[in-house]
Coordinates of C-alpha atoms in Angstrom, one line a residue:
Chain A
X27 CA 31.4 155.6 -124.9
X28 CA 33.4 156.0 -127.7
X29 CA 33.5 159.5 -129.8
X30 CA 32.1 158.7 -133.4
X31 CA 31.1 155.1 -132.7
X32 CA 27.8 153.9 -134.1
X33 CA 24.7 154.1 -131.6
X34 CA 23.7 150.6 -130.4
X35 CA 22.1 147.9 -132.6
X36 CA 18.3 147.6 -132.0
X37 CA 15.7 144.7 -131.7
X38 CA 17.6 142.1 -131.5
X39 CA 15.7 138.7 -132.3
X40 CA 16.1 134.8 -132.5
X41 CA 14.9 132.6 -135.5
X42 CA 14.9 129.1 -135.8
X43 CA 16.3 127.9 -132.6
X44 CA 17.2 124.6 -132.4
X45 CA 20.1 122.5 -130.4
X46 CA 22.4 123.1 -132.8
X47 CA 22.4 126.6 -133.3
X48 CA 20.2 130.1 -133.2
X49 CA 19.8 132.4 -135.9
X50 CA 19.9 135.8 -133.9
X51 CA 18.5 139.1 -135.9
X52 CA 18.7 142.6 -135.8
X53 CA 18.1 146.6 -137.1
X54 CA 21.0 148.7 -137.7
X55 CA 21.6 151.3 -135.3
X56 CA 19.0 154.9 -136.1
X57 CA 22.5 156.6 -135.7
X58 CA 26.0 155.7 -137.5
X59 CA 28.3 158.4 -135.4
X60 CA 29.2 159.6 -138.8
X61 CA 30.7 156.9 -140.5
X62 CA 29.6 154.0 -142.2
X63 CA 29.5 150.5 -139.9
X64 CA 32.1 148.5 -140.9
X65 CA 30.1 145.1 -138.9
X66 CA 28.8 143.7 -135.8
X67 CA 29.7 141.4 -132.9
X68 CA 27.1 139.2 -131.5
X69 CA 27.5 138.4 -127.7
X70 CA 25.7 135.5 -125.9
X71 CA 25.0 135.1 -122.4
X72 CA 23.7 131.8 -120.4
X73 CA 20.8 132.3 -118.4
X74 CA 22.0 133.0 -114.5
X75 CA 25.3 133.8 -115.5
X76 CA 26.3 137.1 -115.8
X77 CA 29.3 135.8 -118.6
X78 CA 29.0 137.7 -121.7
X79 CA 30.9 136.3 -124.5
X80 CA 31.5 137.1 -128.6
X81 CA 30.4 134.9 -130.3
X82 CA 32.2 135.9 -133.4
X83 CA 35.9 136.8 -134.2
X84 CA 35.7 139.5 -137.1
X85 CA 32.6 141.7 -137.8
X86 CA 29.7 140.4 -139.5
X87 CA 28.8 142.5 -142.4
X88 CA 24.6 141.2 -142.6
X89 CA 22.4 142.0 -139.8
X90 CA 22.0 138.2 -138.9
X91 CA 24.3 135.5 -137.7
X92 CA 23.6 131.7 -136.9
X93 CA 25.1 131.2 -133.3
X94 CA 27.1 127.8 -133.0
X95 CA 28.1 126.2 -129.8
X96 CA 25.1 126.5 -127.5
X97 CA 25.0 123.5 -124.9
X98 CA 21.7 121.7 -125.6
X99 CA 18.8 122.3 -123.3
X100 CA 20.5 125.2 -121.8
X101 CA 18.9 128.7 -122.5
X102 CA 20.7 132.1 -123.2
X103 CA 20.2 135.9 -124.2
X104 CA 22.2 137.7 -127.0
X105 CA 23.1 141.1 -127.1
X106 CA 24.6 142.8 -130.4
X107 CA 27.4 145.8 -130.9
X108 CA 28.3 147.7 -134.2
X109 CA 31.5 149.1 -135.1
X110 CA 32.9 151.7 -137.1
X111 CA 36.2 152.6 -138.0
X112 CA 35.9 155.4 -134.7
X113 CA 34.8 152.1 -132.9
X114 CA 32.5 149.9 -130.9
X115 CA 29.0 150.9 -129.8
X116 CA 27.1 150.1 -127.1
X117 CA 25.5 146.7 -126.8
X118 CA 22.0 146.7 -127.6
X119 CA 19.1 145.8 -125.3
X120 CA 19.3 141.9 -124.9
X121 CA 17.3 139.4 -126.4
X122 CA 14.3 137.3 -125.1
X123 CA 15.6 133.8 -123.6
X124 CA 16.1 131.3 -126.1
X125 CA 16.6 127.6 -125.1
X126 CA 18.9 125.5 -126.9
X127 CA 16.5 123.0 -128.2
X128 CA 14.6 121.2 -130.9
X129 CA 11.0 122.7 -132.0
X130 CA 9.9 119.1 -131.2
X131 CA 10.8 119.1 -127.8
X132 CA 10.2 122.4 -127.2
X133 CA 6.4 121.6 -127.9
X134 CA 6.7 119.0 -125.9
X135 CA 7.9 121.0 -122.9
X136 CA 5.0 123.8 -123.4
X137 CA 3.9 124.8 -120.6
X138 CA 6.8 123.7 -118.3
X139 CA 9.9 126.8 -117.9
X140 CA 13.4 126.4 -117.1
X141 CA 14.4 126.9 -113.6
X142 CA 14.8 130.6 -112.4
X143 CA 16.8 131.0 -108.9
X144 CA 15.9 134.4 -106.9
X145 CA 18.9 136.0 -104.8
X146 CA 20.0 134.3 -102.1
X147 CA 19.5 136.0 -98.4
X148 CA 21.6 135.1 -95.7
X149 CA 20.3 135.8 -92.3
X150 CA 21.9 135.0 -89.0
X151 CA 20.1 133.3 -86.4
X152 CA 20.8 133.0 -82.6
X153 CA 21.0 129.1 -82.1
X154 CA 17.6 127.8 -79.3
X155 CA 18.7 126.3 -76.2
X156 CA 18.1 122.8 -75.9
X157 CA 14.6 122.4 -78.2
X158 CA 16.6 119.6 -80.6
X159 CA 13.5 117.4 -80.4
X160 CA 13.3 114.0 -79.2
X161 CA 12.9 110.5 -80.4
X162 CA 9.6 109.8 -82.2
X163 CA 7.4 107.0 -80.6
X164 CA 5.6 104.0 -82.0
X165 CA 7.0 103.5 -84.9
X166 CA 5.6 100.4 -87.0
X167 CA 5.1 99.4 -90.7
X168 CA 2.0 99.4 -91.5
X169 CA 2.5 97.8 -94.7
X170 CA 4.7 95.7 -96.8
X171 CA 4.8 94.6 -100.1
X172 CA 7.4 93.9 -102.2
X173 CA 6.7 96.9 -104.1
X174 CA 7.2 99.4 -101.3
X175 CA 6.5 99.5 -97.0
X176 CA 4.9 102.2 -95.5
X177 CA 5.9 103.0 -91.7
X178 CA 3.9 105.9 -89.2
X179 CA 4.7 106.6 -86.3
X180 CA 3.8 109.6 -83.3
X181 CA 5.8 112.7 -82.8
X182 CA 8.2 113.1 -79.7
X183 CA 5.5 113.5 -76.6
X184 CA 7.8 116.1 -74.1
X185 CA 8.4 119.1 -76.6
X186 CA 6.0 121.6 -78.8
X187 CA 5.4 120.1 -82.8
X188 CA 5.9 123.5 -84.6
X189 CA 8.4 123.1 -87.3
X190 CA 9.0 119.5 -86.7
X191 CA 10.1 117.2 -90.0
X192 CA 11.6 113.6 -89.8
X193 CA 14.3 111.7 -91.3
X194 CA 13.4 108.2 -92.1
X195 CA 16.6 105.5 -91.7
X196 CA 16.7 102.4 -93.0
X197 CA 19.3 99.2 -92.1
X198 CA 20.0 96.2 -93.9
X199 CA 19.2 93.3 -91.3
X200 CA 22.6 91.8 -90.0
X201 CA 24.0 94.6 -90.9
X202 CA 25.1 97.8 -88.7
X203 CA 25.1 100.6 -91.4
X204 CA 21.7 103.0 -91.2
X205 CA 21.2 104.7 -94.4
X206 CA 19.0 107.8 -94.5
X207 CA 15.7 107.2 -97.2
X208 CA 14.9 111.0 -97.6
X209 CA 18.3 112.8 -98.3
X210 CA 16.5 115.6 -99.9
X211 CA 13.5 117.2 -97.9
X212 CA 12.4 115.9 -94.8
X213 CA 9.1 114.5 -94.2
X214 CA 6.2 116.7 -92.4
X215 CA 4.0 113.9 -91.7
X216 CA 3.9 111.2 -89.4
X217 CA 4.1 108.6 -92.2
X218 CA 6.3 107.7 -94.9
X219 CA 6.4 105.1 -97.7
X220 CA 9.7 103.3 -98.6
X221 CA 10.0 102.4 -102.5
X222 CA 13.3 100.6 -104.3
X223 CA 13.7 98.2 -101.3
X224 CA 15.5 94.6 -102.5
X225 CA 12.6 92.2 -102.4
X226 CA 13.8 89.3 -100.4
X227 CA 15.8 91.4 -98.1
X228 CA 15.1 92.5 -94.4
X229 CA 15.2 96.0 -93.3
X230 CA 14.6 97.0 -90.1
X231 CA 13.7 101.1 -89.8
X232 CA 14.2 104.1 -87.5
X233 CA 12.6 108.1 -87.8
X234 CA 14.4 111.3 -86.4
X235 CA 13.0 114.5 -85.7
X236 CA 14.3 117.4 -87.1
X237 CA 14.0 121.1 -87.0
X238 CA 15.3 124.4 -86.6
X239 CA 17.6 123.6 -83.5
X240 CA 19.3 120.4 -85.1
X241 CA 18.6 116.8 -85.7
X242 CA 17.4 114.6 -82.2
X243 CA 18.0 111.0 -81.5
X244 CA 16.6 108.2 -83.6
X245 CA 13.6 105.9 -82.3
X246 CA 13.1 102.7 -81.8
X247 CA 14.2 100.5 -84.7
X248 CA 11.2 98.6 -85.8
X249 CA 11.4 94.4 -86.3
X250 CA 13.3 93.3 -89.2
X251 CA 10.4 93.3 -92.3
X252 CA 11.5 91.4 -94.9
X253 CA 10.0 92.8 -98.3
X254 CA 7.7 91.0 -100.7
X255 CA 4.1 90.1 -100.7
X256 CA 2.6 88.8 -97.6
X257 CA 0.5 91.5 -95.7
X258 CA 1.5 90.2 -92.6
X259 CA 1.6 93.4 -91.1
X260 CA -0.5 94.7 -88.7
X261 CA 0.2 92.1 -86.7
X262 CA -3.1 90.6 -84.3
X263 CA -4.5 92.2 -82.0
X264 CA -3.2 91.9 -78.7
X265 CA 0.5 91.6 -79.8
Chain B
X19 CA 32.6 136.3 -111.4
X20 CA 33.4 135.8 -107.8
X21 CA 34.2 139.3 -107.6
X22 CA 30.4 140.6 -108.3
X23 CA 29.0 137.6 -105.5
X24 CA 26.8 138.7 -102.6
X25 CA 28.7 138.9 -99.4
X26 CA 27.4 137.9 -96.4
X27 CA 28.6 138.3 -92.4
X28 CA 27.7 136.3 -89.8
X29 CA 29.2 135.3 -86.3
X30 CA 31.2 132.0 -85.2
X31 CA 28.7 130.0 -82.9
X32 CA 25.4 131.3 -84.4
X33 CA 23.3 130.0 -87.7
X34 CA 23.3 130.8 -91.0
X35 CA 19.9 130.7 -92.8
X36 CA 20.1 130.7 -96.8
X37 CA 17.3 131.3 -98.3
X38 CA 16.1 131.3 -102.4
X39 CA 13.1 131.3 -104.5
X40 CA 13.1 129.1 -107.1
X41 CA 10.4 128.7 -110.1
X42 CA 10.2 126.3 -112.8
X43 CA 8.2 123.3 -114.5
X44 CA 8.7 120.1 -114.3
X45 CA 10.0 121.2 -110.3
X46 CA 13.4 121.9 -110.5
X47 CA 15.6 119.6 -108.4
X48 CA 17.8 121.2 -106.4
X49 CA 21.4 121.1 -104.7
X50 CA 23.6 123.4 -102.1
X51 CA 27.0 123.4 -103.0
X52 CA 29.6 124.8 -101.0
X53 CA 33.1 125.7 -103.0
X54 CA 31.8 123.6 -105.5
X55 CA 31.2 120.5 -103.5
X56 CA 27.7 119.1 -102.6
X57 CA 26.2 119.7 -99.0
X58 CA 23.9 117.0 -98.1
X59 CA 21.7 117.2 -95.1
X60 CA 23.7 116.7 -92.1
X61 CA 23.5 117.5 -88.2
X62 CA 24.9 120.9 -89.3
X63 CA 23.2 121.4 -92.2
X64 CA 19.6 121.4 -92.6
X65 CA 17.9 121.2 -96.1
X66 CA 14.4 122.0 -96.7
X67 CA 11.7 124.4 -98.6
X68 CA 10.4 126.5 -95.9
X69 CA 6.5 127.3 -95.8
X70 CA 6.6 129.8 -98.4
X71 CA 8.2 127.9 -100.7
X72 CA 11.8 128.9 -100.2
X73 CA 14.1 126.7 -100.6
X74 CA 16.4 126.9 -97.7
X75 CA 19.9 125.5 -96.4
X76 CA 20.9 126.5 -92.8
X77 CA 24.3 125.8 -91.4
X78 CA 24.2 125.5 -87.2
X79 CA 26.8 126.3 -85.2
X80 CA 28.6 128.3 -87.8
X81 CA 32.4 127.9 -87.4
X82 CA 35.6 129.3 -89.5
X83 CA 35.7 126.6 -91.8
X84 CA 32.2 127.4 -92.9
X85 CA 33.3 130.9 -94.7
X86 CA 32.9 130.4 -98.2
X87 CA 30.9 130.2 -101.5
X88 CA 27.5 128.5 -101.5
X89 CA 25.6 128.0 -104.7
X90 CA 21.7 126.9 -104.9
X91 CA 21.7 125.4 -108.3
X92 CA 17.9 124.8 -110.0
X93 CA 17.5 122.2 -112.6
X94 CA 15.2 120.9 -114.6
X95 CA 14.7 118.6 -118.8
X96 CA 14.8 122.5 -119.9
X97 CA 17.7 123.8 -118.4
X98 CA 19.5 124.6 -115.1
X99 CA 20.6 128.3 -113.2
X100 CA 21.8 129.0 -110.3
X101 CA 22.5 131.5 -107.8
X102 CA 25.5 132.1 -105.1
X103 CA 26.5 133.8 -102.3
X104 CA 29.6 134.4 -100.3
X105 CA 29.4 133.8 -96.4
X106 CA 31.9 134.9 -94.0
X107 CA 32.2 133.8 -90.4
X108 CA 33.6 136.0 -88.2
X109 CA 35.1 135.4 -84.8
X110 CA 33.5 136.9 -82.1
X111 CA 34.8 140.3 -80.9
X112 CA 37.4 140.0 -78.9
X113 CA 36.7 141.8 -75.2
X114 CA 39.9 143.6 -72.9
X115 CA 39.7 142.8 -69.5

């Protein structure tokens, strides 16, 4: 803290956000350290960074200043510092999060919020012995049309079900190259339905189990199905 | 800011369970990165949102080349955060005979 420097600029505000810029406000500081404030520097911050940065080169004289150069649909905070000719203050408390958007499609997102992330908590685990599970059994489609194909199936018989979740695999028939349909969370259930298949085409289909101790062995591949609109599927009985 | 990341320890061999809350609406879509690259689920990496809604990567079999920084980025039509961490992987201790 510098001797004589202003105390820290208070309440600072946005105004009239929009993609293009925000108009950030604030009160002069209840203290001057004894010399008149020669301006302010307004600092912005994007929201889960912890990167301040000034948003203007020379003091502003008026306790108000139109930020520039926001990234649309991003949100950030702003923080404000006086100066006097002793030097900088403080920054003041931050702002509330302002998002870099139109008042039009801001009111359109009410009642949706940007994405927060918590801290992230590492813990080490000792790997299981041998519980990969094994392959799941009776997989069939039990429906195709050339919109999507739904396939079930029965978990792995030998091993305990807690904390399984499957990976569903789909080929091209002819073809030798699986491609995993569910990249992002694994399935919980014994069922799954495939969309964005090429209508026209044959895929023939496998499941993996999956869970803490790794990913097992795929199952049986089911029959090629070709996709479009014949229920043909399940087949008669006595197959 | 690499200097102000989380560090985290853990030993050659065993896993490494990361674990972070995320909120936001429309649901945010998420990715693990590691040094900057995208993990995708893999035999040694598991992806998935644990039963209290965590989402949560975990590495098996943790070996040297594993040691680095791993960002859970969040995002959504109003934005997008994220948060990192720094893992090491140590070697085990070595024993005299």
């Amino acid at each position: 803290e510098v001797e004589g420097a202003p105390g820290a600029p208070l309440d600072v505000k946005c105004q009239d956000a929009n993609k293009d810029y925000v108009i950030v406000t604030w009160k002069q500081p209840a203290v001057d350290g004894g010399s008149s404030i020669l301006g302010y520097f307004v600092d912005r911050c994007e929201v889960g960074t912890t990167h301040w940065s000034q948003c203007n080169d020379t003091p502003i004289k008026f306790a108000r200043f139109p930020v520039t150069g926001l990234v649309e649909g991003r949100s950030y905070t702003f923080r404000v510092r006086a100066v006097n000719k002793s030097g900088m203050s403080r920054p003041s408390r931050v702002s509330e999060v302002v998002a870099a958007m139109d008042p039009a499609d801001r009111a359109r997102m009410r009642g949706t919020s940007a994405p927060w992330t918590g801290q992230i908590i590492v813990t080490e685990e000792e790997p299981a012995e041998g519980v990969v599970p094994g392959r799941p059994k009776e997989l069939e489609v039990t429906e195709a049309t050339k919109n999507y194909v739904v396939l079930s199936w029965k978990p792995p018989g030998e091993r305990g079900h807690e904390g399984i979740m499957y990976y569903v695999e789909k080929c091209v028939s002819g073809t030798d190259s699986w491609q995993r349909v569910n990249t992002e969370i694994p399935v919980k259930s014994p069922r799954f339905a495939l969309f964005d298949l090429a209508e026209g085409k044959a895929y023939s289909f496998r499941v993996r189990c999956c869970n803490s101790a790794g990913v097992g062995e795929p199952s049986e591949a089911t029959e090629a199905t070709t996709v479009g609109d014949k229920l043909d599927i399940p087949s008669a009985p006595g197959r | 800011n690499s200097a102000n990341v989380k560090k985290f320890t853990v030993s050659e061999g065993k896993h490494a369970k990361f674990r972070c809350f995320v909120t936001g609406k429309p649901k945010p879509e998420i990715i693990w990165k590691k040094d900057g690259a995208p993990l995708e689920a893999g035999r040694r990496h598991l992806l998935f949102e644990d039963r209290e809604g965590y989402y949560t990567l975990k590495v098996m079999y943790c070996k040297h080349q594993d040691t680095g920084l791993y960002v859970c980025a969040a995002s959504n039509a109003l934005g997008h955060t994220l948060s990192s961490v720094y893992l090491t992987v140590k070697a085990p201790a070595v024993r005299f005979r």
